[in-house]
CSV table of N, CA and C and ligand atoms in Angstrom, one decimal:
chain,number,residue,atom,x,y,z
A,1,MET,N,94.2,-105.2,-20.7
A,1,MET,CA,93.6,-103.3,-21.3
A,1,MET,C,93.0,-103.3,-20.3
A,2,HIS,N,93.6,-101.7,-20.4
A,2,HIS,CA,92.6,-101.0,-19.8
A,2,HIS,C,91.6,-100.5,-20.6
A,3,ARG,N,90.2,-99.6,-20.1
A,3,ARG,CA,89.5,-99.1,-21.2
A,3,ARG,C,90.1,-97.7,-21.2
A,4,SER,N,89.9,-96.9,-22.8
A,4,SER,CA,90.3,-95.9,-22.5
A,4,SER,C,89.2,-94.7,-22.3
A,5,ILE,N,89.2,-93.8,-21.1
A,5,ILE,CA,88.5,-92.6,-20.8
A,5,ILE,C,88.6,-91.6,-21.1
A,6,ALA,N,87.8,-91.1,-21.8
A,6,ALA,CA,88.1,-89.5,-22.6
A,6,ALA,C,87.4,-88.4,-21.3
A,7,LEU,N,88.1,-87.5,-21.2
A,7,LEU,CA,86.6,-86.5,-20.4
A,7,LEU,C,86.9,-85.3,-21.3
A,8,PHE,N,85.3,-85.0,-21.6
A,8,PHE,CA,85.4,-83.9,-22.2
A,8,PHE,C,85.0,-82.5,-21.4
A,9,PRO,N,85.8,-81.8,-21.2
A,9,PRO,CA,84.9,-80.9,-20.1
A,9,PRO,C,84.7,-79.4,-20.5
A,10,GLY,N,83.8,-78.7,-19.8
A,10,GLY,CA,83.8,-77.3,-20.2
A,10,GLY,C,82.7,-76.9,-19.9
A,11,SER,N,82.3,-75.1,-19.6
A,11,SER,CA,81.3,-75.1,-18.9
A,11,SER,C,79.8,-75.2,-19.2
A,12,PHE,N,80.1,-75.5,-20.6
A,12,PHE,CA,78.7,-75.6,-21.3
A,12,PHE,C,77.3,-75.0,-20.6
A,13,ASP,N,77.5,-73.6,-21.2
A,13,ASP,CA,76.5,-72.8,-20.5
A,13,ASP,C,76.2,-71.8,-21.5
A,14,PRO,N,74.9,-72.6,-22.5
A,14,PRO,CA,75.0,-73.5,-22.2
A,14,PRO,C,75.7,-74.8,-23.6
A,15,PHE,N,75.3,-76.1,-23.8
A,15,PHE,CA,75.9,-77.1,-24.6
A,15,PHE,C,75.5,-76.6,-25.7
A,16,THR,N,76.4,-76.8,-26.9
A,16,THR,CA,75.7,-76.4,-28.2
A,16,THR,C,75.8,-77.6,-29.3
A,17,LYS,N,75.0,-77.7,-30.2
A,17,LYS,CA,75.8,-78.6,-31.3
A,17,LYS,C,76.9,-78.9,-31.6
A,18,GLY,N,78.1,-77.6,-31.8
A,18,GLY,CA,79.2,-77.8,-31.7
A,18,GLY,C,79.8,-78.9,-30.5
A,19,HIS,N,79.4,-78.6,-29.1
A,19,HIS,CA,79.9,-79.5,-28.7
A,19,HIS,C,79.6,-80.9,-28.7
A,20,GLU,N,77.9,-81.0,-29.3
A,20,GLU,CA,77.4,-82.7,-29.1
A,20,GLU,C,78.2,-83.4,-30.7
A,21,ASP,N,79.1,-82.6,-31.4
A,21,ASP,CA,79.6,-83.1,-32.1
A,21,ASP,C,80.7,-83.6,-31.6
A,22,ILE,N,81.5,-83.1,-31.3
A,22,ILE,CA,82.9,-83.5,-30.5
A,22,ILE,C,82.4,-84.8,-30.1
A,23,VAL,N,81.2,-84.9,-29.0
A,23,VAL,CA,80.9,-85.7,-28.0
A,23,VAL,C,81.2,-87.3,-28.7
A,24,ARG,N,79.8,-86.7,-29.9
A,24,ARG,CA,79.5,-88.1,-30.8
A,24,ARG,C,80.4,-88.5,-31.5
A,25,ARG,N,81.6,-87.9,-32.1
A,25,ARG,CA,82.9,-87.9,-32.8
A,25,ARG,C,83.7,-88.8,-31.9
A,26,GLY,N,83.7,-88.1,-30.6
A,26,GLY,CA,84.8,-89.0,-29.5
A,26,GLY,C,84.4,-90.2,-29.1
A,27,SER,N,82.9,-90.7,-29.3
A,27,SER,CA,82.5,-91.6,-28.6
A,27,SER,C,82.8,-93.1,-29.5
A,28,PHE,N,83.1,-92.5,-30.7
A,28,PHE,CA,83.9,-93.5,-31.8
A,28,PHE,C,85.4,-94.0,-31.5
A,29,LEU,N,85.8,-93.1,-30.8
A,29,LEU,CA,87.1,-93.2,-30.7
A,29,LEU,C,88.1,-93.8,-29.2
A,30,PHE,N,86.8,-93.5,-28.4
A,30,PHE,CA,87.1,-93.9,-27.0
A,30,PHE,C,86.0,-94.7,-26.5
A,31,ASP,N,86.8,-96.0,-25.7
A,31,ASP,CA,86.0,-96.7,-25.1
A,31,ASP,C,84.8,-96.0,-24.2
A,32,GLN,N,84.9,-95.0,-23.6
A,32,GLN,CA,83.7,-93.8,-22.7
A,32,GLN,C,84.3,-92.5,-23.0
A,33,VAL,N,83.3,-91.8,-22.9
A,33,VAL,CA,83.2,-90.3,-23.0
A,33,VAL,C,82.7,-89.7,-21.8
A,34,ILE,N,83.1,-89.2,-20.9
A,34,ILE,CA,82.8,-88.4,-19.9
A,34,ILE,C,82.5,-87.1,-20.2
A,35,VAL,N,81.4,-86.4,-20.3
A,35,VAL,CA,81.0,-84.6,-20.4
A,35,VAL,C,80.8,-84.5,-19.0
A,36,GLY,N,82.3,-83.4,-18.7
A,36,GLY,CA,82.5,-83.0,-17.4
A,36,GLY,C,81.8,-81.5,-17.4
A,37,ILE,N,81.0,-81.1,-16.8
A,37,ILE,CA,80.8,-79.8,-16.8
A,37,ILE,C,81.3,-79.0,-15.2
A,38,GLY,N,82.2,-78.6,-15.9
A,38,GLY,CA,83.0,-77.7,-14.6
A,38,GLY,C,82.0,-76.5,-14.1
A,39,HIS,N,81.9,-76.7,-13.1
A,39,HIS,CA,80.9,-75.9,-11.7
A,39,HIS,C,81.8,-74.9,-10.6
A,40,ASN,N,81.6,-73.5,-11.4
A,40,ASN,CA,82.5,-72.9,-10.0
A,40,ASN,C,81.1,-72.2,-9.5
A,41,THR,N,81.3,-72.7,-8.3
A,41,THR,CA,79.7,-72.2,-7.5
A,41,THR,C,79.8,-70.3,-7.2
A,42,SER,N,81.2,-69.9,-7.6
A,42,SER,CA,81.0,-68.4,-7.1
A,42,SER,C,80.7,-68.0,-8.2
A,43,LYS,N,80.8,-68.5,-9.6
A,43,LYS,CA,80.6,-67.9,-10.7
A,43,LYS,C,79.1,-68.2,-11.3
A,44,THR,N,78.1,-67.5,-11.8
A,44,THR,CA,77.0,-67.6,-11.9
A,44,THR,C,76.9,-67.9,-13.4
A,45,ARG,N,76.0,-68.7,-13.5
A,45,ARG,CA,75.6,-69.5,-14.8
A,45,ARG,C,74.3,-68.6,-15.5
A,46,MET,N,74.1,-68.8,-17.1
A,46,MET,CA,72.7,-68.4,-17.4
A,46,MET,C,71.5,-69.7,-17.5
A,47,PHE,N,72.4,-70.7,-17.6
A,47,PHE,CA,71.5,-72.1,-17.5
A,47,PHE,C,72.1,-72.8,-16.5
A,48,ASP,N,71.3,-72.9,-15.4
A,48,ASP,CA,71.3,-73.9,-14.1
A,48,ASP,C,72.2,-75.2,-14.4
A,49,VAL,N,73.2,-75.7,-13.7
A,49,VAL,CA,74.0,-76.5,-13.9
A,49,VAL,C,73.3,-78.2,-14.0
A,50,GLU,N,72.1,-78.4,-13.2
A,50,GLU,CA,71.9,-79.7,-13.2
A,50,GLU,C,70.5,-79.7,-14.1
A,51,LEU,N,69.6,-79.0,-14.3
A,51,LEU,CA,69.3,-78.9,-16.0
A,51,LEU,C,69.9,-79.2,-16.9
A,52,MET,N,71.4,-78.5,-16.8
A,52,MET,CA,72.3,-78.5,-18.2
A,52,MET,C,72.5,-80.2,-18.5
A,53,LYS,N,73.1,-81.0,-16.9
A,53,LYS,CA,73.4,-82.2,-16.8
A,53,LYS,C,72.4,-83.2,-17.4
A,54,GLU,N,70.9,-82.9,-17.0
A,54,GLU,CA,69.8,-83.4,-17.6
A,54,GLU,C,69.7,-83.3,-18.9
A,55,LYS,N,69.6,-82.5,-19.6
A,55,LYS,CA,69.6,-82.5,-21.0
A,55,LYS,C,70.5,-83.0,-21.7
A,56,ILE,N,71.8,-82.6,-21.4
A,56,ILE,CA,72.6,-83.4,-22.0
A,56,ILE,C,73.0,-85.2,-22.1
A,57,SER,N,72.3,-85.3,-20.7
A,57,SER,CA,72.3,-86.6,-20.9
A,57,SER,C,71.1,-87.4,-21.6
A,58,SER,N,70.3,-86.2,-21.4
A,58,SER,CA,69.6,-87.3,-22.7
A,58,SER,C,69.5,-87.0,-24.3
A,59,CYS,N,70.4,-86.4,-24.2
A,59,CYS,CA,70.9,-85.8,-25.8
A,59,CYS,C,71.7,-87.4,-26.3
A,60,PHE,N,72.3,-87.6,-25.0
A,60,PHE,CA,72.9,-88.9,-25.8
A,60,PHE,C,72.7,-90.5,-25.0
A,61,GLU,N,71.4,-90.2,-25.2
A,61,GLU,CA,70.6,-91.9,-24.4
A,61,GLU,C,70.9,-93.0,-25.7
A,62,ASP,N,70.9,-92.4,-26.9
A,62,ASP,CA,71.3,-93.2,-27.9
A,62,ASP,C,73.1,-93.9,-27.9
A,63,LEU,N,73.8,-93.0,-27.3
A,63,LEU,CA,75.3,-94.1,-27.1
A,63,LEU,C,75.5,-94.0,-25.4
A,64,GLU,N,75.7,-95.5,-25.2
A,64,GLU,CA,76.1,-96.2,-23.8
A,64,GLU,C,77.0,-95.8,-23.8
A,65,ASN,N,78.3,-95.1,-24.3
A,65,ASN,CA,79.5,-95.1,-23.4
A,65,ASN,C,79.6,-93.5,-23.3
A,66,VAL,N,78.6,-92.7,-23.5
A,66,VAL,CA,78.7,-91.4,-22.6
A,66,VAL,C,78.0,-91.2,-21.8
A,67,GLU,N,78.8,-90.2,-20.8
A,67,GLU,CA,78.0,-89.7,-19.4
A,67,GLU,C,78.3,-88.5,-18.9
A,68,VAL,N,77.2,-87.9,-18.3
A,68,VAL,CA,77.8,-86.7,-18.1
A,68,VAL,C,77.9,-86.3,-16.3
A,69,LEU,N,78.9,-85.7,-15.9
A,69,LEU,CA,78.9,-85.4,-14.7
A,69,LEU,C,79.2,-84.2,-14.7
A,70,ILE,N,79.1,-83.7,-13.1
A,70,ILE,CA,79.2,-82.1,-12.7
A,70,ILE,C,80.4,-82.2,-12.1
A,71,TYR,N,81.6,-81.6,-12.1
A,71,TYR,CA,82.7,-81.1,-10.9
A,71,TYR,C,83.2,-79.8,-10.8
A,72,GLN,N,83.9,-80.0,-9.6
A,72,GLN,CA,83.8,-78.2,-9.2
A,72,GLN,C,85.3,-78.2,-8.8
A,73,LYS,N,86.3,-78.5,-9.6
A,73,LYS,CA,87.7,-78.6,-9.3
A,73,LYS,C,88.8,-78.3,-10.7
A,74,LEU,N,90.1,-78.6,-10.3
A,74,LEU,CA,90.3,-78.3,-11.5
A,74,LEU,C,90.7,-79.9,-12.6
A,75,THR,N,90.3,-79.1,-13.8
A,75,THR,CA,89.9,-80.2,-14.5
A,75,THR,C,90.9,-81.5,-14.7
A,76,ALA,N,92.6,-81.0,-14.6
A,76,ALA,CA,93.5,-82.1,-14.7
A,76,ALA,C,93.0,-82.8,-13.4
A,77,GLU,N,92.8,-82.6,-12.2
A,77,GLU,CA,92.8,-83.1,-11.1
A,77,GLU,C,91.0,-84.2,-11.2
A,78,PHE,N,90.3,-83.7,-11.9
A,78,PHE,CA,88.7,-84.8,-12.2
A,78,PHE,C,89.3,-85.4,-13.0
A,79,ALA,N,90.0,-85.4,-13.6
A,79,ALA,CA,90.3,-86.5,-14.8
A,79,ALA,C,91.0,-87.1,-13.9
A,80,LYS,N,92.2,-87.3,-13.1
A,80,LYS,CA,92.8,-88.5,-12.3
A,80,LYS,C,91.3,-89.4,-11.3
A,81,ASP,N,90.4,-88.2,-11.0
A,81,ASP,CA,89.4,-88.7,-10.2
A,81,ASP,C,88.9,-90.1,-11.1
A,82,ILE,N,88.3,-89.9,-12.3
A,82,ILE,CA,87.5,-90.5,-13.1
A,82,ILE,C,88.8,-91.2,-13.9
A,83,GLU,N,89.7,-91.3,-13.7
A,83,GLU,CA,90.6,-92.4,-14.7
A,83,GLU,C,90.7,-92.1,-15.8
A,84,ALA,N,90.3,-91.0,-15.8
A,84,ALA,CA,90.5,-90.2,-17.8
A,84,ALA,C,92.0,-89.9,-17.8
A,85,LYS,N,92.6,-90.8,-18.5
A,85,LYS,CA,93.6,-90.4,-19.5
A,85,LYS,C,93.9,-89.7,-21.0
A,86,PHE,N,92.8,-89.1,-21.1
A,86,PHE,CA,92.4,-88.5,-22.3
A,86,PHE,C,91.5,-87.2,-22.2
A,87,LEU,N,92.0,-86.3,-22.6
A,87,LEU,CA,91.3,-85.2,-22.6
A,87,LEU,C,90.6,-84.5,-23.9
A,88,LEU,N,89.3,-84.4,-23.9
A,88,LEU,CA,89.2,-84.2,-25.4
A,88,LEU,C,88.5,-82.8,-25.6
A,89,ARG,N,89.1,-82.0,-26.9
A,89,ARG,CA,89.0,-80.8,-26.7
A,89,ARG,C,88.2,-80.5,-28.2
A,90,GLY,N,87.8,-79.1,-28.6
A,90,GLY,CA,87.5,-79.1,-29.8
A,90,GLY,C,88.0,-77.9,-30.8
A,91,LEU,N,88.4,-78.0,-31.7
A,91,LEU,CA,89.4,-76.6,-32.1
A,91,LEU,C,88.5,-76.0,-33.6
A,92,ARG,N,88.1,-74.8,-33.0
A,92,ARG,CA,87.4,-74.0,-34.2
A,92,ARG,C,88.1,-73.4,-34.9
A,93,ASN,N,89.2,-72.4,-34.4
A,93,ASN,CA,90.1,-71.5,-35.1
A,93,ASN,C,91.3,-71.4,-34.5
A,94,THR,N,92.0,-70.2,-35.1
A,94,THR,CA,93.5,-70.3,-34.4
A,94,THR,C,93.5,-69.4,-32.7
A,95,THR,N,92.3,-68.8,-32.4
A,95,THR,CA,92.0,-68.4,-31.0
A,95,THR,C,92.2,-69.6,-30.5
A,96,ASP,N,91.1,-70.7,-30.7
A,96,ASP,CA,91.0,-71.8,-29.9
A,96,ASP,C,92.1,-72.6,-29.7
A,97,PHE,N,93.1,-72.6,-30.9
A,97,PHE,CA,94.1,-73.0,-31.0
A,97,PHE,C,95.6,-72.7,-29.6
A,98,GLU,N,95.3,-71.2,-29.8
A,98,GLU,CA,96.4,-70.4,-28.8
A,98,GLU,C,96.3,-70.8,-27.3
A,99,TYR,N,94.9,-70.7,-27.0
A,99,TYR,CA,93.9,-70.9,-25.7
A,99,TYR,C,94.3,-72.4,-25.1
A,100,GLU,N,94.1,-73.6,-26.6
A,100,GLU,CA,93.9,-74.6,-26.1
A,100,GLU,C,95.4,-75.3,-25.8
A,101,ASN,N,96.2,-74.3,-26.3
A,101,ASN,CA,97.9,-74.8,-26.5
A,101,ASN,C,98.5,-74.8,-25.1
A,102,SER,N,97.9,-73.5,-24.0
A,102,SER,CA,98.3,-72.7,-23.2
A,102,SER,C,97.7,-73.8,-22.0
A,103,ILE,N,96.6,-74.2,-21.9
A,103,ILE,CA,96.0,-75.1,-20.9
A,103,ILE,C,96.5,-76.5,-21.1
A,104,SER,N,96.9,-77.0,-22.2
A,104,SER,CA,97.1,-78.3,-22.4
A,104,SER,C,98.5,-78.1,-21.7
A,105,GLN,N,99.3,-77.3,-21.8
A,105,GLN,CA,101.2,-77.3,-21.5
A,105,GLN,C,100.6,-77.5,-19.8
A,106,ALA,N,99.7,-76.7,-19.0
A,106,ALA,CA,99.3,-76.4,-17.5
A,106,ALA,C,98.5,-77.8,-17.1
A,107,ASN,N,97.8,-78.3,-17.9
A,107,ASN,CA,97.1,-79.6,-17.8
A,107,ASN,C,98.4,-80.7,-17.6
A,108,LYS,N,99.1,-80.9,-18.7
A,108,LYS,CA,100.3,-81.9,-18.7
A,108,LYS,C,101.3,-81.4,-17.5
A,109,HIS,N,101.4,-80.4,-16.8
A,109,HIS,CA,102.1,-79.8,-15.7
A,109,HIS,C,101.5,-80.9,-14.6
A,110,LEU,N,100.5,-80.6,-14.3
A,110,LEU,CA,99.1,-80.8,-13.4
A,110,LEU,C,99.0,-82.8,-13.4
A,111,ASN,N,99.0,-83.0,-14.3
A,111,ASN,CA,98.7,-84.5,-14.7
A,111,ASN,C,99.4,-84.9,-15.8
A,112,PRO,N,100.7,-85.5,-15.2
A,112,PRO,CA,101.7,-85.8,-16.5
A,112,PRO,C,101.2,-87.1,-17.2
A,113,GLY,N,99.8,-87.9,-16.9
A,113,GLY,CA,99.8,-88.7,-17.5
A,113,GLY,C,98.2,-89.0,-18.4
A,114,LEU,N,98.3,-87.5,-18.7
A,114,LEU,CA,96.7,-87.0,-19.0
A,114,LEU,C,97.3,-86.6,-20.7
A,115,GLU,N,96.4,-87.0,-21.7
A,115,GLU,CA,97.2,-86.6,-23.1
A,115,GLU,C,95.6,-86.3,-23.7
A,116,SER,N,96.3,-84.8,-24.5
A,116,SER,CA,95.1,-84.1,-24.8
A,116,SER,C,94.5,-83.9,-26.2
A,117,VAL,N,93.9,-84.5,-26.5
A,117,VAL,CA,93.3,-84.9,-27.7
A,117,VAL,C,92.4,-83.8,-28.7
A,118,PHE,N,92.9,-83.1,-29.8
A,118,PHE,CA,92.0,-82.0,-30.3
A,118,PHE,C,90.7,-82.9,-31.7
A,119,LEU,N,89.9,-82.3,-31.4
A,119,LEU,CA,89.1,-83.1,-32.9
A,119,LEU,C,88.8,-81.6,-33.5
A,120,ILE,N,88.9,-81.4,-34.7
A,120,ILE,CA,88.9,-80.3,-35.4
A,120,ILE,C,87.2,-80.1,-36.0
A,121,THR,N,86.5,-78.8,-35.5
A,121,THR,CA,85.4,-78.6,-35.7
A,121,THR,C,84.7,-79.1,-36.9
A,122,THR,N,83.2,-79.7,-37.4
A,122,THR,CA,83.1,-79.5,-38.4
A,122,THR,C,82.2,-78.4,-38.8
A,123,PRO,N,82.8,-78.0,-40.2
A,123,PRO,CA,82.9,-76.6,-40.5
A,123,PRO,C,81.3,-76.2,-40.2
A,124,PRO,N,80.6,-76.6,-40.6
A,124,PRO,CA,79.1,-75.8,-40.5
A,124,PRO,C,78.6,-75.4,-38.8
A,125,LEU,N,79.9,-76.1,-38.3
A,125,LEU,CA,78.9,-76.1,-36.8
A,125,LEU,C,80.4,-75.0,-35.7
A,126,ALA,N,81.4,-74.7,-37.4
A,126,ALA,CA,82.5,-73.5,-36.3
A,126,ALA,C,82.0,-72.4,-35.9
A,127,HIS,N,81.1,-71.9,-36.2
A,127,HIS,CA,80.6,-70.1,-35.8
A,127,HIS,C,80.0,-70.8,-34.3
A,128,ILE,N,79.8,-71.5,-33.6
A,128,ILE,CA,78.8,-71.7,-32.9
A,128,ILE,C,79.7,-71.4,-31.4
A,129,SER,N,79.0,-70.7,-30.6
A,129,SER,CA,79.8,-70.7,-29.3
A,129,SER,C,78.5,-70.4,-28.1
A,130,SER,N,78.8,-70.8,-27.3
A,130,SER,CA,78.4,-70.9,-26.0
A,130,SER,C,77.7,-69.2,-25.9
A,131,THR,N,79.2,-68.5,-26.1
A,131,THR,CA,78.7,-66.8,-25.6
A,131,THR,C,78.0,-65.8,-26.7
A,132,ILE,N,77.8,-66.6,-27.7
A,132,ILE,CA,76.7,-66.5,-28.8
A,132,ILE,C,75.6,-66.6,-28.5
A,133,VAL,N,75.3,-67.9,-28.2
A,133,VAL,CA,74.2,-68.4,-27.7
A,133,VAL,C,73.3,-67.5,-26.2
A,134,ARG,N,74.3,-67.6,-25.6
A,134,ARG,CA,74.0,-66.5,-24.3
A,134,ARG,C,73.3,-65.6,-24.8
A,135,GLU,N,74.0,-64.7,-25.2
A,135,GLU,CA,73.5,-63.3,-26.1
A,135,GLU,C,72.2,-62.9,-26.5
A,136,LEU,N,72.2,-64.2,-27.6
A,136,LEU,CA,71.0,-64.3,-28.3
A,136,LEU,C,69.8,-64.5,-27.3
A,137,TYR,N,69.9,-65.6,-26.3
A,137,TYR,CA,68.9,-65.8,-25.4
A,137,TYR,C,68.5,-64.6,-24.6
A,138,LYS,N,69.4,-63.9,-24.0
A,138,LYS,CA,69.4,-62.9,-23.1
A,138,LYS,C,68.4,-61.4,-24.0
A,139,PHE,N,68.8,-61.5,-25.2
A,139,PHE,CA,67.9,-60.6,-26.0
A,139,PHE,C,66.8,-61.6,-26.6
A,140,GLY,N,66.3,-62.3,-26.4
A,140,GLY,CA,64.8,-63.4,-26.2
A,140,GLY,C,65.0,-63.9,-27.9
A,141,LYS,N,66.1,-64.2,-28.3
A,141,LYS,CA,66.2,-64.9,-29.6
A,141,LYS,C,66.0,-66.3,-29.6
A,142,GLU,N,65.5,-66.9,-31.1
A,142,GLU,CA,65.5,-68.2,-30.7
A,142,GLU,C,66.8,-69.0,-30.7
A,143,ILE,N,66.9,-69.9,-30.1
A,143,ILE,CA,68.4,-70.6,-30.1
A,143,ILE,C,68.5,-72.2,-30.4
A,144,ASN,N,67.3,-72.7,-30.9
A,144,ASN,CA,66.9,-73.9,-31.2
A,144,ASN,C,68.0,-74.1,-32.1
A,145,GLU,N,68.4,-73.4,-33.3
A,145,GLU,CA,69.5,-74.0,-34.0
A,145,GLU,C,70.7,-74.5,-34.2
A,146,PHE,N,71.1,-73.5,-32.8
A,146,PHE,CA,72.4,-74.0,-32.2
A,146,PHE,C,72.7,-74.9,-30.9
A,147,VAL,N,71.4,-75.0,-30.3
A,147,VAL,CA,71.3,-76.0,-29.1
A,147,VAL,C,70.9,-77.3,-29.5
A,148,PRO,N,71.4,-78.7,-29.1
A,148,PRO,CA,70.7,-79.6,-29.6
A,148,PRO,C,69.0,-80.2,-28.7
A,149,PHE,N,68.6,-79.4,-27.9
A,149,PHE,CA,67.6,-79.9,-27.1
A,149,PHE,C,67.2,-78.4,-27.0
A,150,ASN,N,65.7,-78.6,-26.5
A,150,ASN,CA,64.8,-77.2,-26.0
A,150,ASN,C,65.3,-76.8,-24.7
A,151,LEU,N,65.4,-75.4,-24.6
A,151,LEU,CA,66.1,-74.7,-23.4
A,151,LEU,C,65.0,-73.7,-23.2
B,201,LIG,P1,85.2,-72.9,-22.0
B,201,LIG,O1,84.1,-72.3,-20.9
B,201,LIG,O2,86.2,-74.3,-20.9
B,201,LIG,O3,85.8,-72.5,-22.6
B,201,LIG,P2,83.2,-74.4,-23.7
B,201,LIG,O4,81.9,-74.6,-23.3
B,201,LIG,O5,83.5,-72.9,-24.3
B,201,LIG,O6,84.1,-74.3,-22.5
B,201,LIG,O7,83.8,-75.6,-24.5
B,201,LIG,C1,84.3,-76.8,-24.2
B,201,LIG,C2,85.3,-77.3,-25.4
B,201,LIG,O8,84.3,-77.3,-26.9
B,201,LIG,C3,86.1,-76.6,-25.9
B,201,LIG,O9,87.4,-77.0,-26.3
B,201,LIG,C4,85.8,-75.6,-27.4
B,201,LIG,O10,87.0,-75.7,-28.1
B,201,LIG,C5,85.1,-76.7,-28.0
B,201,LIG,N1,84.2,-76.2,-28.7
B,201,LIG,C6,83.1,-75.0,-28.2
B,201,LIG,N2,82.2,-75.2,-29.5
B,201,LIG,C7,82.7,-75.5,-30.5
B,201,LIG,C8,82.4,-76.2,-31.4
B,201,LIG,N3,81.3,-74.8,-32.2
B,201,LIG,N4,82.4,-76.8,-32.6
B,201,LIG,C9,83.6,-77.6,-31.7
B,201,LIG,N5,84.7,-77.4,-30.7
B,201,LIG,C10,83.6,-76.6,-30.1
């Protein structure tokens, strides 16, 4: 029997409590969940990618089947490298659905063995997005309410 490995990909700039919820729920569904921080070196981030990797790793110290990796290629190809057969994504609303629908078709084309699996957001976390957290941070506002660790 093969172990089920799910890749949870994203920019995670920064990782939020919404992301944490998807990872925790995913960790009960799959043998292993890899949080993949997609890093495009030509794009500037607000939060350093190595720092984010460390913070996310310590957030899941209590879960032995969660690991955090940084990757710099197409998500569908990275999934092949790590032998992930599942792509874990979160769905907040219809905007997410439209977007996820098209990228999952593209990913299926690139990697036919990869099955996308979607978890509906936990309602109190549905309003959280990395974009909003970045906006608050830029203007010096408190972000602790939205992020599972101190930044
Ligand atoms: P990307 O840069 O690929 O959009 P994100 O970091 O924004 O990556 O999100 C990664 C995944 O997490 C996506 O599937 C997104 O729908 C999901 N996600 C983001 N915020 C939430 C939330 N508050 N609740 C549930 N899922 C979420």
